[in-house]
Coordinates of C-alpha atoms in Angstrom, one line a residue:
M1 CA 7.5 -115.5 78.0
G2 CA 7.6 -119.2 76.8
P3 CA 6.2 -120.8 74.1
S4 CA 3.3 -122.5 76.4
T5 CA 1.6 -118.7 76.6
C6 CA 2.1 -117.9 73.3
L7 CA -0.8 -116.1 70.8
L8 CA -2.1 -117.1 68.4
W9 CA -2.7 -115.3 64.8
P10 CA -3.6 -116.5 61.2
T11 CA -0.1 -116.1 58.9
E12 CA -0.4 -114.3 55.8
H13 CA 0.4 -117.6 53.7
Q14 CA -3.1 -118.3 52.3
V15 CA -4.8 -115.4 54.0
V16 CA -3.6 -112.7 51.4
P17 CA -2.0 -115.0 48.2
H18 CA -2.8 -111.9 45.6
V19 CA -2.8 -109.4 47.3
Q20 CA -1.2 -107.4 45.3
D21 CA -3.8 -107.7 42.4
Y22 CA -5.7 -105.3 44.5
F23 CA -3.8 -101.9 44.1
L24 CA -4.7 -98.6 44.7
Y25 CA -3.8 -96.9 41.2
H26 CA -3.4 -92.7 40.8
A27 CA -4.1 -92.3 36.9
L28 CA -4.7 -88.4 35.7
R29 CA -7.2 -88.0 32.4
Q30 CA -4.9 -85.1 30.4
T31 CA -7.0 -82.1 29.1
H32 CA -7.9 -83.6 25.4
G33 CA -9.4 -86.5 27.8
E34 CA -8.7 -89.6 26.7
A35 CA -7.4 -91.6 30.2
R36 CA -4.3 -92.7 30.8
S37 CA -4.6 -97.0 31.5
P38 CA -3.9 -97.2 35.4
H39 CA -1.0 -100.3 33.9
E40 CA 0.9 -97.1 32.9
A41 CA 0.1 -95.3 35.9
P42 CA 2.9 -95.2 38.5
G43 CA 1.2 -95.5 42.7
H44 CA 1.3 -91.8 42.8
L45 CA -0.8 -88.2 42.2
A46 CA -0.2 -86.2 39.0
H47 CA 1.6 -88.4 36.4
A48 CA 0.2 -86.6 33.4
S49 CA 1.9 -83.9 31.4
E50 CA -1.4 -81.6 32.1
V51 CA -4.0 -82.4 35.4
N52 CA -7.6 -82.5 34.5
E53 CA -8.8 -85.6 36.2
I54 CA -7.8 -87.0 39.1
V55 CA -9.0 -90.9 38.8
L56 CA -8.4 -93.9 41.3
T57 CA -8.1 -97.2 39.6
L58 CA -8.8 -100.2 42.1
R59 CA -7.4 -104.1 39.9
T60 CA -10.2 -106.7 40.8
A61 CA -8.4 -109.2 39.8
L62 CA -10.9 -111.8 40.4
R63 CA -13.6 -109.8 38.7
G64 CA -11.0 -109.0 36.1
E65 CA -12.2 -105.0 35.8
W66 CA -11.4 -101.6 36.6
D67 CA -14.0 -100.1 39.2
L68 CA -13.2 -96.1 38.6
L69 CA -13.7 -93.3 41.5
I70 CA -13.7 -89.4 39.7
L71 CA -13.0 -86.9 42.3
P72 CA -14.1 -83.1 41.1
A73 CA -11.6 -81.1 39.6
G74 CA -11.6 -77.5 39.6
E75 CA -9.1 -76.3 42.4
A76 CA -8.7 -79.9 43.9
R77 CA -7.4 -80.7 40.2
A78 CA -5.1 -77.5 40.2
R79 CA -3.2 -77.3 43.7
V80 CA -2.3 -81.1 42.6
A81 CA -0.8 -79.3 39.2
R82 CA 0.4 -76.2 40.9
L83 CA 2.3 -78.8 43.6
L84 CA 3.4 -82.2 41.7
Q85 CA 3.8 -80.7 37.5
P86 CA 7.2 -79.8 38.2
Y87 CA 8.5 -82.3 40.3
T88 CA 6.6 -85.4 37.8
D89 CA 8.8 -83.4 34.7
V90 CA 11.8 -83.8 35.8
Q91 CA 10.2 -87.8 36.3
F92 CA 10.0 -89.1 33.6
G93 CA 12.0 -86.8 31.3
R94 CA 10.5 -83.5 30.3
A95 CA 12.0 -80.6 32.4
S96 CA 13.8 -78.0 30.4
R97 CA 17.6 -77.7 32.9
Q98 CA 16.5 -74.2 34.1
V99 CA 13.6 -76.2 35.5
Y100 CA 15.2 -78.5 37.0
D101 CA 18.2 -75.7 38.5
S102 CA 15.2 -74.2 40.0
L103 CA 14.1 -76.9 41.4
A104 CA 17.4 -78.1 43.0
G105 CA 17.4 -74.7 44.8
L106 CA 14.4 -75.4 47.1
A107 CA 12.8 -77.1 49.6
V108 CA 10.4 -79.3 48.2
P109 CA 6.7 -78.3 49.4
D110 CA 6.0 -80.3 52.5
L111 CA 2.9 -82.3 49.8
A112 CA 1.1 -83.6 52.7
L113 CA 0.3 -80.5 54.3
E114 CA -0.1 -78.8 51.1
L115 CA -2.3 -81.4 50.0
A116 CA -4.3 -81.9 53.4
P117 CA -7.9 -81.0 52.1
E118 CA -7.7 -83.2 49.2
I119 CA -6.4 -85.8 51.5
E120 CA -9.7 -85.4 53.0
A121 CA -11.7 -85.6 50.1
L122 CA -10.1 -88.5 48.7
A123 CA -10.8 -90.4 52.0
D124 CA -14.1 -89.8 51.5
A125 CA -15.0 -90.2 48.4
V126 CA -13.2 -94.0 48.6
K127 CA -15.7 -94.7 51.6
R128 CA -18.7 -93.5 49.6
A129 CA -17.2 -95.6 46.9
G130 CA -16.6 -99.2 48.8
L131 CA -13.1 -99.4 47.5
A132 CA -9.5 -101.2 49.9
V133 CA -6.4 -100.6 49.6
T134 CA -3.6 -101.4 49.7
P135 CA -0.6 -99.1 50.7
N136 CA 2.1 -100.5 50.8
I137 CA 4.3 -97.7 52.1
V138 CA 7.4 -99.8 52.9
F139 CA 7.8 -100.0 48.7
F140 CA 7.8 -96.7 47.8
R141 CA 9.7 -95.7 50.7
N142 CA 12.8 -97.4 49.9
I143 CA 12.2 -97.0 46.5
G144 CA 13.2 -93.5 48.1
W145 CA 15.6 -94.5 50.0
M146 CA 17.2 -96.0 47.2
T147 CA 18.0 -92.6 45.5
T148 CA 19.6 -92.0 49.1
D149 CA 23.4 -93.6 50.8
S150 CA 20.1 -94.9 53.0
I151 CA 20.2 -98.0 50.5
H152 CA 23.7 -99.6 51.8
T153 CA 21.5 -100.1 55.5
L154 CA 18.9 -101.5 53.9
L155 CA 21.9 -104.0 51.7
R156 CA 23.1 -104.3 55.0
A157 CA 19.2 -106.2 56.4
P158 CA 20.6 -109.5 57.3
E159 CA 17.4 -111.6 56.2
L160 CA 19.5 -110.5 52.6
A161 CA 21.6 -114.1 53.4
Y162 CA 18.1 -115.6 52.3
A163 CA 17.9 -114.0 49.2
A164 CA 19.3 -115.7 46.4
P165 CA 22.8 -114.1 45.1
A166 CA 21.3 -113.2 41.8
Q167 CA 18.4 -110.5 43.3
R168 CA 20.9 -109.7 46.0
L169 CA 23.0 -107.5 43.1
N170 CA 19.6 -107.2 41.2
W171 CA 19.3 -105.0 44.1
S172 CA 22.4 -103.8 44.7
P173 CA 23.8 -99.8 43.7
M174 CA 25.3 -100.9 40.6
L175 CA 21.7 -102.8 39.3
N176 CA 19.6 -100.8 41.2
N177 CA 16.6 -99.5 38.8
Y178 CA 15.6 -96.7 41.6
R179 CA 19.1 -95.4 41.8
N180 CA 19.8 -95.6 38.5
G181 CA 17.4 -94.0 36.4
F182 CA 17.4 -91.2 39.2
R183 CA 21.0 -90.6 39.3
S184 CA 21.5 -87.8 36.9
T185 CA 18.2 -86.2 38.9
Q186 CA 19.4 -86.6 42.4
A187 CA 19.4 -83.4 43.1
V188 CA 15.3 -83.1 42.9
M189 CA 14.3 -86.6 42.4
S190 CA 15.6 -87.9 46.4
P191 CA 13.4 -85.3 48.6
Y192 CA 10.9 -85.2 46.4
L193 CA 10.0 -89.5 46.6
L194 CA 10.5 -88.8 50.3
A195 CA 7.9 -86.2 50.3
V196 CA 5.1 -88.3 48.2
T197 CA 6.5 -91.2 50.4
R198 CA 5.0 -89.2 53.5
L199 CA 2.5 -88.3 51.0
E200 CA 1.0 -91.7 50.9
E201 CA 1.5 -92.2 54.9
A202 CA -1.3 -88.9 54.9
I203 CA -3.6 -90.7 52.5
T204 CA -3.5 -94.1 54.7
A205 CA -3.4 -92.2 58.1
A206 CA -6.6 -90.4 56.2
F207 CA -8.6 -93.7 54.7
Y208 CA -7.7 -95.2 58.1
R209 CA -9.8 -92.6 60.2
K210 CA -12.4 -92.4 57.7
G211 CA -12.8 -96.3 58.0
V212 CA -11.6 -97.4 54.5
P213 CA -10.7 -101.1 55.0
I214 CA -6.9 -101.4 54.6
M215 CA -5.3 -104.2 53.6
A216 CA -1.1 -105.2 53.7
G217 CA 0.7 -105.6 50.9
T218 CA 4.8 -104.8 51.0
D219 CA 5.3 -105.7 46.7
S220 CA 8.0 -108.2 48.1
E221 CA 9.7 -109.7 46.7
F222 CA 12.3 -106.5 46.5
L223 CA 14.6 -104.8 49.0
S224 CA 13.5 -104.6 52.5
A225 CA 10.7 -106.4 51.9
Q226 CA 11.2 -109.8 51.7
P227 CA 8.5 -112.7 52.1
G228 CA 9.1 -113.2 55.4
Y229 CA 10.7 -109.7 56.7
G230 CA 8.8 -107.2 54.7
L231 CA 4.5 -107.5 56.2
H232 CA 6.6 -107.0 59.7
T233 CA 8.0 -103.4 59.4
E234 CA 4.6 -102.7 57.0
L235 CA 2.9 -103.0 59.9
G236 CA 5.1 -101.1 62.4
I237 CA 3.8 -98.6 59.1
F238 CA 0.7 -98.7 60.0
V239 CA 1.0 -98.3 63.3
G240 CA 3.4 -95.2 63.5
L241 CA 0.5 -93.7 61.5
G242 CA -2.4 -93.7 64.7
M243 CA -3.4 -97.6 63.8
T244 CA -4.2 -99.7 66.6
P245 CA -2.3 -102.5 66.4
L246 CA -5.2 -104.8 66.5
D247 CA -6.5 -103.0 62.9
A248 CA -2.4 -103.0 62.0
L249 CA -2.7 -107.3 62.3
K250 CA -6.8 -107.5 60.7
A251 CA -4.5 -105.6 58.3
A252 CA -3.1 -108.2 57.6
T253 CA -5.7 -111.4 58.4
I254 CA -8.9 -111.2 58.0
T255 CA -9.5 -107.2 56.7
S256 CA -7.6 -109.3 53.1
A257 CA -9.2 -112.7 53.0
R258 CA -12.5 -110.5 54.0
V259 CA -12.0 -108.2 50.7
M260 CA -11.0 -111.2 48.7
G261 CA -13.4 -112.8 50.0
I262 CA -12.0 -115.8 51.0
A263 CA -13.5 -115.5 54.9
D264 CA -15.2 -118.5 54.8
S265 CA -11.5 -120.8 55.6
V266 CA -9.3 -118.2 56.4
G267 CA -8.3 -114.4 58.1
T268 CA -9.4 -116.0 61.7
I269 CA -9.1 -118.8 64.3
E270 CA -11.9 -120.8 63.9
V271 CA -13.1 -124.3 63.4
G272 CA -13.4 -125.8 59.6
R273 CA -10.7 -123.4 58.8
V274 CA -7.3 -123.3 57.1
A275 CA -4.8 -123.6 59.4
D276 CA -1.5 -121.8 59.1
L277 CA -1.0 -119.8 62.0
V278 CA 2.1 -118.0 63.5
L279 CA 2.7 -118.8 67.5
L280 CA 4.2 -116.2 68.9
Y281 CA 7.1 -115.6 72.7
A282 CA 5.1 -112.5 72.9
D283 CA 2.1 -110.2 73.3
P284 CA 1.6 -108.1 69.2
L285 CA -1.1 -105.8 70.7
A286 CA 0.5 -104.6 73.3
D287 CA 3.8 -104.0 71.2
I288 CA 3.1 -104.8 67.3
G289 CA 6.8 -105.2 67.1
N290 CA 6.1 -108.4 69.0
T291 CA 5.0 -110.0 65.1
R292 CA 8.4 -110.0 64.3
Q293 CA 8.9 -112.2 67.5
V294 CA 8.0 -116.1 65.8
A295 CA 8.1 -119.0 68.1
G296 CA 6.3 -121.5 65.3
V297 CA 3.8 -121.9 62.3
F298 CA 0.8 -123.4 61.1
T299 CA 0.7 -124.9 58.0
A300 CA -2.0 -126.2 57.1
G301 CA -2.5 -127.9 60.5
R302 CA 1.4 -128.5 60.8
Y303 CA 3.7 -127.7 63.2
I304 CA 6.9 -125.9 62.6
S305 CA 9.2 -125.3 65.8
R306 CA 11.1 -122.2 65.9
E307 CA 13.9 -124.7 65.9
R308 CA 12.7 -126.1 62.9
L309 CA 12.7 -122.6 60.7
Q310 CA 16.1 -122.4 61.7
V311 CA 17.4 -125.2 60.8
K312 CA 15.8 -124.2 57.5
L313 CA 17.3 -121.0 57.2
D314 CA 20.6 -121.5 57.8
S315 CA 20.5 -124.3 55.5
L316 CA 19.0 -121.6 52.4
R317 CA 21.7 -119.1 53.7
R318 CA 24.1 -122.0 53.3
S319 CA 23.3 -122.9 50.2
Y320 CA 23.7 -119.5 48.8
A321 CA 26.6 -118.7 50.3
P322 CA 29.8 -119.4 47.5
V323 CA 27.7 -117.9 44.7
Q324 CA 27.1 -114.8 47.1
R325 CA 31.2 -115.0 47.9
S326 CA 32.0 -115.2 44.3
L327 CA 29.3 -112.8 43.3
A328 CA 31.3 -110.7 45.7
T329 CA 35.0 -111.5 44.4
F330 CA 33.5 -110.8 41.0
M331 CA 31.9 -106.9 42.2
D332 CA 35.0 -105.9 44.1
A333 CA 37.6 -106.5 41.2
L334 CA 35.0 -104.6 39.1
E335 CA 35.7 -101.8 41.7
R336 CA 38.9 -102.0 42.6
R337 CA 40.4 -102.6 39.5
G338 CA 38.1 -102.1 36.4
A339 CA 36.5 -104.7 34.4
A340 CA 39.0 -107.2 32.2
A341 CA 40.2 -107.9 36.2
A342 CA 36.3 -108.1 37.4
I343 CA 36.0 -110.5 33.9
T344 CA 39.4 -113.0 35.1
T345 CA 37.8 -113.0 37.8
Y346 CA 34.0 -114.6 36.4
R347 CA 36.3 -116.7 34.5
D348 CA 37.8 -118.1 37.1
S349 CA 35.1 -118.8 39.4
P350 CA 33.3 -122.5 40.2
H351 CA 30.4 -121.4 39.5
R352 CA 30.4 -119.4 36.2
A353 CA 27.4 -121.1 35.3
T354 CA 24.9 -119.5 38.0
I355 CA 26.2 -116.2 37.8
A356 CA 27.0 -116.1 34.4
K357 CA 23.8 -113.9 33.6
P358 CA 23.7 -111.7 36.2
V359 CA 28.0 -111.2 35.0
E360 CA 27.3 -109.6 32.1
R361 CA 24.0 -107.2 33.2
V362 CA 26.8 -106.0 35.5
I363 CA 29.8 -105.1 33.0
N364 CA 26.9 -104.2 30.4
S365 CA 25.5 -101.6 33.4
Y366 CA 29.4 -100.5 34.0
G367 CA 29.2 -99.5 30.5
Y368 CA 27.0 -97.6 30.2
R369 CA 28.1 -96.0 33.5
L370 CA 31.0 -94.7 31.8
L371 CA 28.6 -93.3 28.5
G372 CA 26.9 -91.9 30.6
E373 CA 30.3 -90.2 31.9
K374 CA 31.0 -89.0 28.6
K375 CA 33.8 -91.6 28.5
V376 CA 33.2 -93.0 25.3
Q377 CA 36.1 -95.0 23.9
E378 CA 36.1 -96.4 27.9
A379 CA 32.9 -97.6 27.3
I380 CA 33.2 -99.2 23.6
D381 CA 36.0 -101.5 25.1
V382 CA 34.0 -102.9 28.4
F383 CA 31.4 -103.7 25.5
K384 CA 34.1 -105.1 22.9
L385 CA 34.4 -107.1 26.3
N386 CA 31.4 -108.7 27.1
T387 CA 30.2 -109.9 23.7
E388 CA 34.3 -111.8 23.7
T389 CA 32.7 -113.5 26.9
F390 CA 28.6 -113.7 26.2
P391 CA 28.9 -113.7 22.6
H392 CA 25.4 -115.3 22.3
E393 CA 23.6 -112.2 23.9
Y394 CA 21.8 -110.5 21.2
N395 CA 21.8 -107.7 24.6
T396 CA 25.6 -107.5 24.7
W397 CA 25.9 -106.7 21.0
D398 CA 23.2 -103.6 21.3
S399 CA 25.0 -102.1 23.8
L400 CA 27.8 -101.3 21.4
A401 CA 26.5 -100.8 19.1
E402 CA 25.2 -98.0 20.8
A403 CA 27.9 -97.2 21.9
Y404 CA 29.4 -97.2 18.1
M405 CA 26.3 -94.4 17.1
T406 CA 27.4 -92.0 20.8
A407 CA 31.2 -91.7 19.1
G408 CA 30.1 -91.2 15.5
E409 CA 31.1 -94.8 13.9
N410 CA 27.5 -95.2 12.2
D411 CA 28.8 -98.1 10.1
L412 CA 30.1 -100.5 13.5
A413 CA 26.8 -99.3 14.9
I414 CA 25.3 -100.0 11.6
R415 CA 26.9 -103.4 11.6
Y416 CA 26.5 -104.3 15.2
Y417 CA 22.6 -103.3 15.1
H418 CA 22.6 -106.0 12.2
K419 CA 24.1 -108.1 14.3
V420 CA 21.2 -107.7 17.3
L421 CA 18.3 -108.5 14.0
E422 CA 20.1 -111.4 12.9
M423 CA 20.2 -112.8 16.7
N424 CA 16.4 -111.1 17.7
P425 CA 14.7 -110.4 15.4
G426 CA 12.3 -108.5 15.1
D427 CA 14.4 -106.6 17.9
G428 CA 11.6 -103.6 18.5
N429 CA 15.4 -101.4 19.5
A430 CA 17.5 -102.0 16.9
T431 CA 14.8 -101.4 14.5
E432 CA 14.3 -98.4 15.5
M433 CA 18.6 -97.9 15.3
L434 CA 18.4 -98.4 11.7
R435 CA 16.3 -96.4 10.8
R436 CA 17.7 -93.5 12.3
L437 CA 20.6 -94.1 11.4
G438 CA 19.7 -94.2 7.6
E439 CA 19.3 -98.1 7.4
K440 CA 16.1 -99.6 5.0

């Protein structure tokens, strides 16, 4: 099908400029009755030490207020707590080694199946409350994938060529917060996070069946959820859960526009609407994957062809390539020959100024990896190297102080925590560590 017979759909751009401002959070009240702030609550069920009530909150940024929907307690509460609390205790460092070892030897329950009645009740309650939901499934799915070898599949995605090199480095195994955060509990957390993703998919499917308005969002910018790419994946997930391609397209256009109160200007193709459109080579109603077959876009009425889009993408990729090569060379030296060789590579790089901050963070992370492996002296050597290379970064001195504290060399720890305070007055961590070390 050529461009002359393409289909037009409104684009995500300006239809939902702040779709991430609408999330369905799962907060909890503890048994003493004080509600946790929704700002603190991760996007999963049951994250309190003792579950009392499941509280669903929808942040409506336009009104600046919180709408709370409290589900009935009783048996539903007990089932959620029984299934999820052991895993959330591991997630937040509350579980004993005995509990962790017992969970590591068991298969994670099929949460979607076990909580099927609660999911249906939840969907009914959300529908009655008139709430709209942005599931962000691609985001939560990728968190689970990043704790497994699937991270390497995500890192091979061709669209990463259009991501800033420093951002790509943040997504790498060395700096990836999710992968490193669950490194010591991976045997339990990886299968649990995948089960939670299936639970979220089941909740989303139930919302759709009950007629809850679903909006498409991705938590961009995130690994495998880059702007211009992640939305296509989310729409494919929606259709895989039973949504029609038309309803998936509406989730990215008119539904979101209506929820945000801007449907009089965006979300549909009509006279008088903002002319932000995408021209497709193939019918997305036949295959939702055809949303990737972009022939061109209109932005504020100005047409940009596929060829011109590709020129812009190629230019962006070429602009990133030299810095990306410098970082790749640095990482290769670190992995093959250690921190000293990597720092030498950095110092020889023509892009030192651009890659300085990422390099400092990588060396710091490398030192903490050694510290976690109980290689304390090696970690100290790496942190010292980082302070020599980046003497004006207070964080390098903070890490060195922590390593000396771990080694029991408290005089040196105190010395360098004081240095942190000289460079960053009022630093909370340094202040607390000095208190623990007996300093006033």
